[in-house]
Amino acid sequence: MSEPLRVAVVGSGPAGFYASDALLRSDDPPVAVDLLDRLPTPWGLVRFGVAPDHENIKAVSRAFEKTAARPGFRFFGNVDVGRVVSHAELLERYGAVVYTVGAQTDRHLGIPGEDLPGSWPATAFVAWYNGHPDFQGLSFDLSGERAVVVGNGNVAIDCARMLALTAAELAPTDTVAAAERAIIDSGIREIVMLGRRGPVQAAFTPPELQELGELAGADVVVDPHDLELDPASADALEHDRERARRNVELLREFAGRPPKGLPRRIVLRFLVSPVGIVGSGRVEGVELVRNELVSERGRLAARPTGERETIPCGLVLRSVGYLGVELPGVPFDEEAGVMPNEDGRVSGAERTYCAGWIKRGPSGVIGTNKKDAVETVEALLADARAGKLGAPSSADLAGLLDERGVLFVEYEGWQAIDAAERSMGEPLGRPRVKVTGWDELLATGRSVQSSS
Ligand code: NAP
């Protein structure tokens, strides 16, 4: 059999695993995949994004484990592409490079006070409670009585729900210890979620919204006035297939519920935008403006009215979407925050492809990345069959990494970390207790190294 085409996939979240899987299934040509990640552990947002109380969503990692067991698969963790190895050096070693690096930073609100202590991007809060090794030094002050979550997407819902979980709800999860303690001991009694548009335009999905109404320690509160729809929203709802219709049904049900008097409340507000975060030296409140909806380029957009109010709070989590980050040497569309591409072929770059959020922007559920990655892999394989990829000249990546003293972690190393975490979790009735320090991750991950 001919030598397999060697492909580097950069970023080991869902898009990276789905791309690897589609590549490894190919027999025309046969393909070997090296899956690289900046972190010593794989799975991307399945490990560091999906909320700890959503263990069922994390179960997708079993499919990733099957991909990793396919012949021709190798994992290189702790390899920061663009820093320890360049795009050009990957092209020397692989027939093609597929970027599946996701959207690694957060969108900004661009309002005064956004950077006051106590105002955080939701991405940092999520990475903290999920044990991301770069975020464990953070300290979230949860002593104030009210927290405000800006945004109406599923990440905002995750943040609001996590802040409201009880000790019993947190106990069977893999929330890191410091975050669990902080949430249990927190002084927060009210969590206000702010949607800049109306309930029909909310980005969150019905199952996630429904969960807010099923929490053991928090009432969910919706003002019925916020559910009075303008004609354009009512019309949009008429034509909605599922999401908005179900969301509005749930919100109406929440609005009609008498509060049970639980220790915390999650308040869902609509048609309000923060215009400033206020406080002397740290967050003390959020200034809001009331919005109305206007038709703008085929969509209903929020337009501020003159009506303002300030709500006191001690914590602000800004959850208004993720943003892709440029990778040195690879074309990047600054405005859209993605690699410019056609069907996953990165425009203006030879033998370079992309899939997932860095290809289409931060949208969709985990499964959306499968179809997206398959499309990219089909383009790549078509190029290979058309003779456009050529044979790489240089030797194996492992040699270069060793030369540079990069302590890369192989798949067996990840399996050692995984086994250690699971065995720490077992006696506690948790799926795992995450290893969160770089030194410990590398020590465990390198303890079974086979290549060097
Ligand atoms: P998202 O779904 O795009 O939601 C972003 C929210 O921020 C929208 O409500 C948006 O409102 C709002 N927003 C944007 N700019 C704003 C501004 N300047 N001021 C006020 N609000 C603003 O993003 P996400 O929540 O980060 O989630 C990313 C993706 O991951 C989504 O596809 C999501 O479904 C998925 N996810 C899924 C789950 C799950 O399945 N359980 C969990 C987490 C994440 P507009 O609509 O008005 O722009």
PDB file of N, CA, C and O in Angstrom, residues 96-154:
ATOM      1  N   ALA A  96      -0.898  18.426   4.265  1.00  0.00           N
ATOM      2  CA  ALA A  96      -1.913  19.471   4.464  1.00  0.00           C
ATOM      3  C   ALA A  96      -2.037  19.768   5.951  1.00  0.00           C
ATOM      4  O   ALA A  96      -1.711  18.923   6.791  1.00  0.00           O
ATOM      5  N   VAL A  97      -2.497  20.991   6.253  1.00  0.00           N
ATOM      6  CA  VAL A  97      -2.741  21.385   7.644  1.00  0.00           C
ATOM      7  C   VAL A  97      -4.194  21.841   7.755  1.00  0.00           C
ATOM      8  O   VAL A  97      -4.666  22.629   6.933  1.00  0.00           O
ATOM      9  N   VAL A  98      -4.898  21.308   8.751  1.00  0.00           N
ATOM     10  CA  VAL A  98      -6.297  21.707   8.983  1.00  0.00           C
ATOM     11  C   VAL A  98      -6.362  22.446  10.316  1.00  0.00           C
ATOM     12  O   VAL A  98      -5.985  21.882  11.355  1.00  0.00           O
ATOM     13  N   TYR A  99      -6.830  23.683  10.304  1.00  0.00           N
ATOM     14  CA  TYR A  99      -6.961  24.442  11.549  1.00  0.00           C
ATOM     15  C   TYR A  99      -8.373  24.296  12.111  1.00  0.00           C
ATOM     16  O   TYR A  99      -9.362  24.583  11.429  1.00  0.00           O
ATOM     17  N   THR A 100      -8.439  23.844  13.339  1.00  0.00           N
ATOM     18  CA  THR A 100      -9.722  23.687  14.054  1.00  0.00           C
ATOM     19  C   THR A 100      -9.521  24.293  15.442  1.00  0.00           C
ATOM     20  O   THR A 100      -9.739  23.640  16.455  1.00  0.00           O
ATOM     21  N   VAL A 101      -9.057  25.546  15.432  1.00  0.00           N
ATOM     22  CA  VAL A 101      -8.615  26.175  16.677  1.00  0.00           C
ATOM     23  C   VAL A 101      -9.725  26.916  17.415  1.00  0.00           C
ATOM     24  O   VAL A 101      -9.483  27.519  18.471  1.00  0.00           O
ATOM     25  N   GLY A 102     -10.940  26.889  16.862  1.00  0.00           N
ATOM     26  CA  GLY A 102     -12.066  27.506  17.558  1.00  0.00           C
ATOM     27  C   GLY A 102     -11.981  29.021  17.577  1.00  0.00           C
ATOM     28  O   GLY A 102     -11.304  29.643  16.755  1.00  0.00           O
ATOM     29  N   ALA A 103     -12.682  29.604  18.530  1.00  0.00           N
ATOM     30  CA  ALA A 103     -12.725  31.056  18.695  1.00  0.00           C
ATOM     31  C   ALA A 103     -12.235  31.311  20.114  1.00  0.00           C
ATOM     32  O   ALA A 103     -12.946  31.053  21.069  1.00  0.00           O
ATOM     33  N   GLN A 104     -10.970  31.772  20.212  1.00  0.00           N
ATOM     34  CA  GLN A 104     -10.298  31.688  21.511  1.00  0.00           C
ATOM     35  C   GLN A 104     -10.437  32.888  22.424  1.00  0.00           C
ATOM     36  O   GLN A 104      -9.906  32.910  23.516  1.00  0.00           O
ATOM     37  N   THR A 105     -11.137  33.925  21.946  1.00  0.00           N
ATOM     38  CA  THR A 105     -11.300  35.049  22.854  1.00  0.00           C
ATOM     39  C   THR A 105     -12.765  35.499  22.869  1.00  0.00           C
ATOM     40  O   THR A 105     -13.615  34.855  22.249  1.00  0.00           O
ATOM     41  N   ASP A 106     -13.034  36.576  23.599  1.00  0.00           N
ATOM     42  CA  ASP A 106     -14.422  37.001  23.761  1.00  0.00           C
ATOM     43  C   ASP A 106     -14.667  38.325  23.048  1.00  0.00           C
ATOM     44  O   ASP A 106     -13.758  39.132  22.895  1.00  0.00           O
ATOM     45  N   ARG A 107     -15.907  38.544  22.642  1.00  0.00           N
ATOM     46  CA  ARG A 107     -16.292  39.834  22.072  1.00  0.00           C
ATOM     47  C   ARG A 107     -16.417  40.875  23.186  1.00  0.00           C
ATOM     48  O   ARG A 107     -16.780  40.528  24.305  1.00  0.00           O
ATOM     49  N   HIS A 108     -16.122  42.114  22.846  1.00  0.00           N
ATOM     50  CA  HIS A 108     -16.229  43.177  23.850  1.00  0.00           C
ATOM     51  C   HIS A 108     -17.523  43.955  23.668  1.00  0.00           C
ATOM     52  O   HIS A 108     -18.084  43.991  22.585  1.00  0.00           O
ATOM     53  N   LEU A 109     -17.972  44.585  24.744  1.00  0.00           N
ATOM     54  CA  LEU A 109     -19.174  45.411  24.658  1.00  0.00           C
ATOM     55  C   LEU A 109     -18.843  46.810  24.159  1.00  0.00           C
ATOM     56  O   LEU A 109     -19.667  47.467  23.553  1.00  0.00           O
ATOM     57  N   GLY A 110     -17.616  47.257  24.449  1.00  0.00           N
ATOM     58  CA  GLY A 110     -17.217  48.608  24.046  1.00  0.00           C
ATOM     59  C   GLY A 110     -17.949  49.690  24.829  1.00  0.00           C
ATOM     60  O   GLY A 110     -18.363  50.696  24.263  1.00  0.00           O
ATOM     61  N   ILE A 111     -18.132  49.475  26.155  1.00  0.00           N
ATOM     62  CA  ILE A 111     -18.818  50.491  26.978  1.00  0.00           C
ATOM     63  C   ILE A 111     -17.900  50.909  28.132  1.00  0.00           C
ATOM     64  O   ILE A 111     -17.028  50.130  28.545  1.00  0.00           O
ATOM     65  N   PRO A 112     -18.104  52.117  28.666  1.00  0.00           N
ATOM     66  CA  PRO A 112     -17.273  52.555  29.789  1.00  0.00           C
ATOM     67  C   PRO A 112     -17.410  51.609  30.980  1.00  0.00           C
ATOM     68  O   PRO A 112     -18.501  51.092  31.244  1.00  0.00           O
ATOM     69  N   GLY A 113     -16.302  51.387  31.653  1.00  0.00           N
ATOM     70  CA  GLY A 113     -16.314  50.565  32.865  1.00  0.00           C
ATOM     71  C   GLY A 113     -16.220  49.068  32.600  1.00  0.00           C
ATOM     72  O   GLY A 113     -16.191  48.266  33.539  1.00  0.00           O
ATOM     73  N   GLU A 114     -16.114  48.698  31.332  1.00  0.00           N
ATOM     74  CA  GLU A 114     -16.095  47.268  30.985  1.00  0.00           C
ATOM     75  C   GLU A 114     -14.965  46.518  31.688  1.00  0.00           C
ATOM     76  O   GLU A 114     -15.105  45.327  32.000  1.00  0.00           O
ATOM     77  N   ASP A 115     -13.847  47.225  31.934  1.00  0.00           N
ATOM     78  CA  ASP A 115     -12.702  46.543  32.540  1.00  0.00           C
ATOM     79  C   ASP A 115     -12.554  46.787  34.035  1.00  0.00           C
ATOM     80  O   ASP A 115     -11.517  46.455  34.627  1.00  0.00           O
ATOM     81  N   LEU A 116     -13.575  47.341  34.663  1.00  0.00           N
ATOM     82  CA  LEU A 116     -13.518  47.505  36.128  1.00  0.00           C
ATOM     83  C   LEU A 116     -13.375  46.140  36.799  1.00  0.00           C
ATOM     84  O   LEU A 116     -13.972  45.158  36.332  1.00  0.00           O
ATOM     85  N   PRO A 117     -12.620  46.053  37.911  1.00  0.00           N
ATOM     86  CA  PRO A 117     -12.577  44.793  38.644  1.00  0.00           C
ATOM     87  C   PRO A 117     -13.998  44.336  39.000  1.00  0.00           C
ATOM     88  O   PRO A 117     -14.819  45.148  39.441  1.00  0.00           O
ATOM     89  N   GLY A 118     -14.260  43.069  38.777  1.00  0.00           N
ATOM     90  CA  GLY A 118     -15.616  42.551  39.018  1.00  0.00           C
ATOM     91  C   GLY A 118     -16.404  42.402  37.727  1.00  0.00           C
ATOM     92  O   GLY A 118     -17.485  41.813  37.719  1.00  0.00           O
ATOM     93  N   SER A 119     -15.868  42.938  36.616  1.00  0.00           N
ATOM     94  CA  SER A 119     -16.496  42.741  35.300  1.00  0.00           C
ATOM     95  C   SER A 119     -15.615  41.779  34.512  1.00  0.00           C
ATOM     96  O   SER A 119     -14.431  42.055  34.283  1.00  0.00           O
ATOM     97  N   TRP A 120     -16.184  40.663  34.139  1.00  0.00           N
ATOM     98  CA  TRP A 120     -15.392  39.587  33.530  1.00  0.00           C
ATOM     99  C   TRP A 120     -16.009  39.117  32.219  1.00  0.00           C
ATOM    100  O   TRP A 120     -17.239  39.079  32.115  1.00  0.00           O
ATOM    101  N   PRO A 121     -15.156  38.665  31.292  1.00  0.00           N
ATOM    102  CA  PRO A 121     -15.748  37.938  30.174  1.00  0.00           C
ATOM    103  C   PRO A 121     -16.261  36.587  30.676  1.00  0.00           C
ATOM    104  O   PRO A 121     -15.595  35.941  31.502  1.00  0.00           O
ATOM    105  N   ALA A 122     -17.418  36.170  30.210  1.00  0.00           N
ATOM    106  CA  ALA A 122     -17.966  34.876  30.633  1.00  0.00           C
ATOM    107  C   ALA A 122     -16.971  33.752  30.334  1.00  0.00           C
ATOM    108  O   ALA A 122     -16.878  32.775  31.078  1.00  0.00           O
ATOM    109  N   THR A 123     -16.211  33.923  29.250  1.00  0.00           N
ATOM    110  CA  THR A 123     -15.245  32.874  28.863  1.00  0.00           C
ATOM    111  C   THR A 123     -14.269  32.589  30.010  1.00  0.00           C
ATOM    112  O   THR A 123     -13.893  31.440  30.228  1.00  0.00           O
ATOM    113  N   ALA A 124     -13.879  33.631  30.768  1.00  0.00           N
ATOM    114  CA  ALA A 124     -12.935  33.435  31.879  1.00  0.00           C
ATOM    115  C   ALA A 124     -13.603  32.673  33.022  1.00  0.00           C
ATOM    116  O   ALA A 124     -13.018  31.771  33.625  1.00  0.00           O
ATOM    117  N   PHE A 125     -14.849  33.030  33.305  1.00  0.00           N
ATOM    118  CA  PHE A 125     -15.591  32.355  34.382  1.00  0.00           C
ATOM    119  C   PHE A 125     -15.776  30.868  34.037  1.00  0.00           C
ATOM    120  O   PHE A 125     -15.545  29.985  34.869  1.00  0.00           O
ATOM    121  N   VAL A 126     -16.141  30.618  32.774  1.00  0.00           N
ATOM    122  CA  VAL A 126     -16.369  29.241  32.317  1.00  0.00           C
ATOM    123  C   VAL A 126     -15.061  28.437  32.403  1.00  0.00           C
ATOM    124  O   VAL A 126     -15.041  27.296  32.889  1.00  0.00           O
ATOM    125  N   ALA A 127     -13.972  29.053  31.931  1.00  0.00           N
ATOM    126  CA  ALA A 127     -12.674  28.344  31.948  1.00  0.00           C
ATOM    127  C   ALA A 127     -12.243  28.076  33.391  1.00  0.00           C
ATOM    128  O   ALA A 127     -11.644  27.041  33.693  1.00  0.00           O
ATOM    129  N   TRP A 128     -12.584  28.992  34.281  1.00  0.00           N
ATOM    130  CA  TRP A 128     -12.210  28.843  35.702  1.00  0.00           C
ATOM    131  C   TRP A 128     -12.944  27.665  36.331  1.00  0.00           C
ATOM    132  O   TRP A 128     -12.330  26.761  36.889  1.00  0.00           O
ATOM    133  N   TYR A 129     -14.284  27.649  36.223  1.00  0.00           N
ATOM    134  CA  TYR A 129     -15.001  26.558  36.914  1.00  0.00           C
ATOM    135  C   TYR A 129     -14.761  25.209  36.246  1.00  0.00           C
ATOM    136  O   TYR A 129     -14.950  24.175  36.855  1.00  0.00           O
ATOM    137  N   ASN A 130     -14.303  25.263  34.980  1.00  0.00           N
ATOM    138  CA  ASN A 130     -14.031  24.008  34.280  1.00  0.00           C
ATOM    139  C   ASN A 130     -12.580  23.529  34.404  1.00  0.00           C
ATOM    140  O   ASN A 130     -12.203  22.539  33.776  1.00  0.00           O
ATOM    141  N   GLY A 131     -11.755  24.236  35.166  1.00  0.00           N
ATOM    142  CA  GLY A 131     -10.397  23.748  35.431  1.00  0.00           C
ATOM    143  C   GLY A 131      -9.383  23.979  34.327  1.00  0.00           C
ATOM    144  O   GLY A 131      -8.375  23.270  34.239  1.00  0.00           O
ATOM    145  N   HIS A 132      -9.600  24.991  33.477  1.00  0.00           N
ATOM    146  CA  HIS A 132      -8.596  25.297  32.442  1.00  0.00           C
ATOM    147  C   HIS A 132      -7.312  25.755  33.136  1.00  0.00           C
ATOM    148  O   HIS A 132      -7.361  26.661  33.981  1.00  0.00           O
ATOM    149  N   PRO A 133      -6.159  25.155  32.806  1.00  0.00           N
ATOM    150  CA  PRO A 133      -4.948  25.463  33.576  1.00  0.00           C
ATOM    151  C   PRO A 133      -4.516  26.929  33.513  1.00  0.00           C
ATOM    152  O   PRO A 133      -3.816  27.391  34.410  1.00  0.00           O
ATOM    153  N   ASP A 134      -4.914  27.674  32.490  1.00  0.00           N
ATOM    154  CA  ASP A 134      -4.505  29.081  32.400  1.00  0.00           C
ATOM    155  C   ASP A 134      -5.391  30.017  33.218  1.00  0.00           C
ATOM    156  O   ASP A 134      -5.147  31.217  33.263  1.00  0.00           O
ATOM    157  N   PHE A 135      -6.450  29.499  33.816  1.00  0.00           N
ATOM    158  CA  PHE A 135      -7.426  30.381  34.477  1.00  0.00           C
ATOM    159  C   PHE A 135      -7.592  30.078  35.960  1.00  0.00           C
ATOM    160  O   PHE A 135      -8.506  30.589  36.590  1.00  0.00           O
ATOM    161  N   GLN A 136      -6.709  29.240  36.520  1.00  0.00           N
ATOM    162  CA  GLN A 136      -6.921  28.826  37.909  1.00  0.00           C
ATOM    163  C   GLN A 136      -6.461  29.865  38.915  1.00  0.00           C
ATOM    164  O   GLN A 136      -6.816  29.805  40.087  1.00  0.00           O
ATOM    165  N   GLY A 137      -5.656  30.846  38.455  1.00  0.00           N
ATOM    166  CA  GLY A 137      -5.193  31.893  39.374  1.00  0.00           C
ATOM    167  C   GLY A 137      -6.254  32.965  39.588  1.00  0.00           C
ATOM    168  O   GLY A 137      -6.082  33.848  40.420  1.00  0.00           O
ATOM    169  N   LEU A 138      -7.350  32.929  38.829  1.00  0.00           N
ATOM    170  CA  LEU A 138      -8.356  33.991  38.934  1.00  0.00           C
ATOM    171  C   LEU A 138      -9.129  33.857  40.236  1.00  0.00           C
ATOM    172  O   LEU A 138      -9.273  32.760  40.779  1.00  0.00           O
ATOM    173  N   SER A 139      -9.618  35.011  40.679  1.00  0.00           N
ATOM    174  CA  SER A 139     -10.408  34.959  41.897  1.00  0.00           C
ATOM    175  C   SER A 139     -11.683  35.780  41.663  1.00  0.00           C
ATOM    176  O   SER A 139     -11.625  36.996  41.466  1.00  0.00           O
ATOM    177  N   PHE A 140     -12.797  35.110  41.609  1.00  0.00           N
ATOM    178  CA  PHE A 140     -14.084  35.770  41.365  1.00  0.00           C
ATOM    179  C   PHE A 140     -14.716  36.123  42.699  1.00  0.00           C
ATOM    180  O   PHE A 140     -14.893  35.245  43.545  1.00  0.00           O
ATOM    181  N   ASP A 141     -15.014  37.392  42.869  1.00  0.00           N
ATOM    182  CA  ASP A 141     -15.646  37.828  44.111  1.00  0.00           C
ATOM    183  C   ASP A 141     -17.166  37.645  43.962  1.00  0.00           C
ATOM    184  O   ASP A 141     -17.820  38.383  43.235  1.00  0.00           O
ATOM    185  N   LEU A 142     -17.697  36.649  44.645  1.00  0.00           N
ATOM    186  CA  LEU A 142     -19.130  36.359  44.546  1.00  0.00           C
ATOM    187  C   LEU A 142     -19.861  36.817  45.815  1.00  0.00           C
ATOM    188  O   LEU A 142     -20.898  36.273  46.174  1.00  0.00           O
ATOM    189  N   SER A 143     -19.284  37.834  46.477  1.00  0.00           N
ATOM    190  CA  SER A 143     -19.876  38.225  47.764  1.00  0.00           C
ATOM    191  C   SER A 143     -21.072  39.163  47.605  1.00  0.00           C
ATOM    192  O   SER A 143     -21.910  39.255  48.505  1.00  0.00           O
ATOM    193  N   GLY A 144     -21.160  39.865  46.464  1.00  0.00           N
ATOM    194  CA  GLY A 144     -22.270  40.806  46.271  1.00  0.00           C
ATOM    195  C   GLY A 144     -23.603  40.077  46.180  1.00  0.00           C
ATOM    196  O   GLY A 144     -23.650  38.875  45.919  1.00  0.00           O
ATOM    197  N   GLU A 145     -24.685  40.833  46.377  1.00  0.00           N
ATOM    198  CA  GLU A 145     -26.004  40.170  46.369  1.00  0.00           C
ATOM    199  C   GLU A 145     -26.547  39.923  44.977  1.00  0.00           C
ATOM    200  O   GLU A 145     -27.388  39.064  44.781  1.00  0.00           O
ATOM    201  N   ARG A 146     -26.063  40.756  44.012  1.00  0.00           N
ATOM    202  CA  ARG A 146     -26.620  40.595  42.668  1.00  0.00           C
ATOM    203  C   ARG A 146     -25.495  40.441  41.639  1.00  0.00           C
ATOM    204  O   ARG A 146     -24.473  41.135  41.721  1.00  0.00           O
ATOM    205  N   ALA A 147     -25.691  39.522  40.701  1.00  0.00           N
ATOM    206  CA  ALA A 147     -24.783  39.372  39.565  1.00  0.00           C
ATOM    207  C   ALA A 147     -25.563  39.655  38.296  1.00  0.00           C
ATOM    208  O   ALA A 147     -26.757  39.352  38.220  1.00  0.00           O
ATOM    209  N   VAL A 148     -24.901  40.259  37.324  1.00  0.00           N
ATOM    210  CA  VAL A 148     -25.544  40.528  36.038  1.00  0.00           C
ATOM    211  C   VAL A 148     -24.811  39.752  34.955  1.00  0.00           C
ATOM    212  O   VAL A 148     -23.584  39.775  34.885  1.00  0.00           O
ATOM    213  N   VAL A 149     -25.567  39.022  34.145  1.00  0.00           N
ATOM    214  CA  VAL A 149     -24.979  38.305  33.010  1.00  0.00           C
ATOM    215  C   VAL A 149     -25.501  38.985  31.750  1.00  0.00           C
ATOM    216  O   VAL A 149     -26.714  39.042  31.528  1.00  0.00           O
ATOM    217  N   VAL A 150     -24.586  39.524  30.954  1.00  0.00           N
ATOM    218  CA  VAL A 150     -24.999  40.232  29.744  1.00  0.00           C
ATOM    219  C   VAL A 150     -25.003  39.254  28.576  1.00  0.00           C
ATOM    220  O   VAL A 150     -23.994  38.595  28.309  1.00  0.00           O
ATOM    221  N   GLY A 151     -26.114  39.167  27.864  1.00  0.00           N
ATOM    222  CA  GLY A 151     -26.194  38.268  26.712  1.00  0.00           C
ATOM    223  C   GLY A 151     -27.350  37.305  26.877  1.00  0.00           C
ATOM    224  O   GLY A 151     -27.815  37.050  27.995  1.00  0.00           O
ATOM    225  N   ASN A 152     -27.808  36.798  25.758  1.00  0.00           N
ATOM    226  CA  ASN A 152     -28.967  35.920  25.776  1.00  0.00           C
ATOM    227  C   ASN A 152     -28.696  34.634  25.014  1.00  0.00           C
ATOM    228  O   ASN A 152     -29.552  34.115  24.302  1.00  0.00           O
ATOM    229  N   GLY A 153     -27.460  34.131  25.140  1.00  0.00           N
ATOM    230  CA  GLY A 153     -27.108  32.878  24.475  1.00  0.00           C
ATOM    231  C   GLY A 153     -26.996  31.746  25.487  1.00  0.00           C
ATOM    232  O   GLY A 153     -27.250  31.935  26.688  1.00  0.00           O
ATOM    233  N   ASN A 154     -26.595  30.586  25.025  1.00  0.00           N
ATOM    234  CA  ASN A 154     -26.483  29.426  25.919  1.00  0.00           C
ATOM    235  C   ASN A 154     -25.329  29.563  26.909  1.00  0.00           C
ATOM    236  O   ASN A 154     -25.381  28.998  28.001  1.00  0.00           O
TER     237      ASN A 154
END
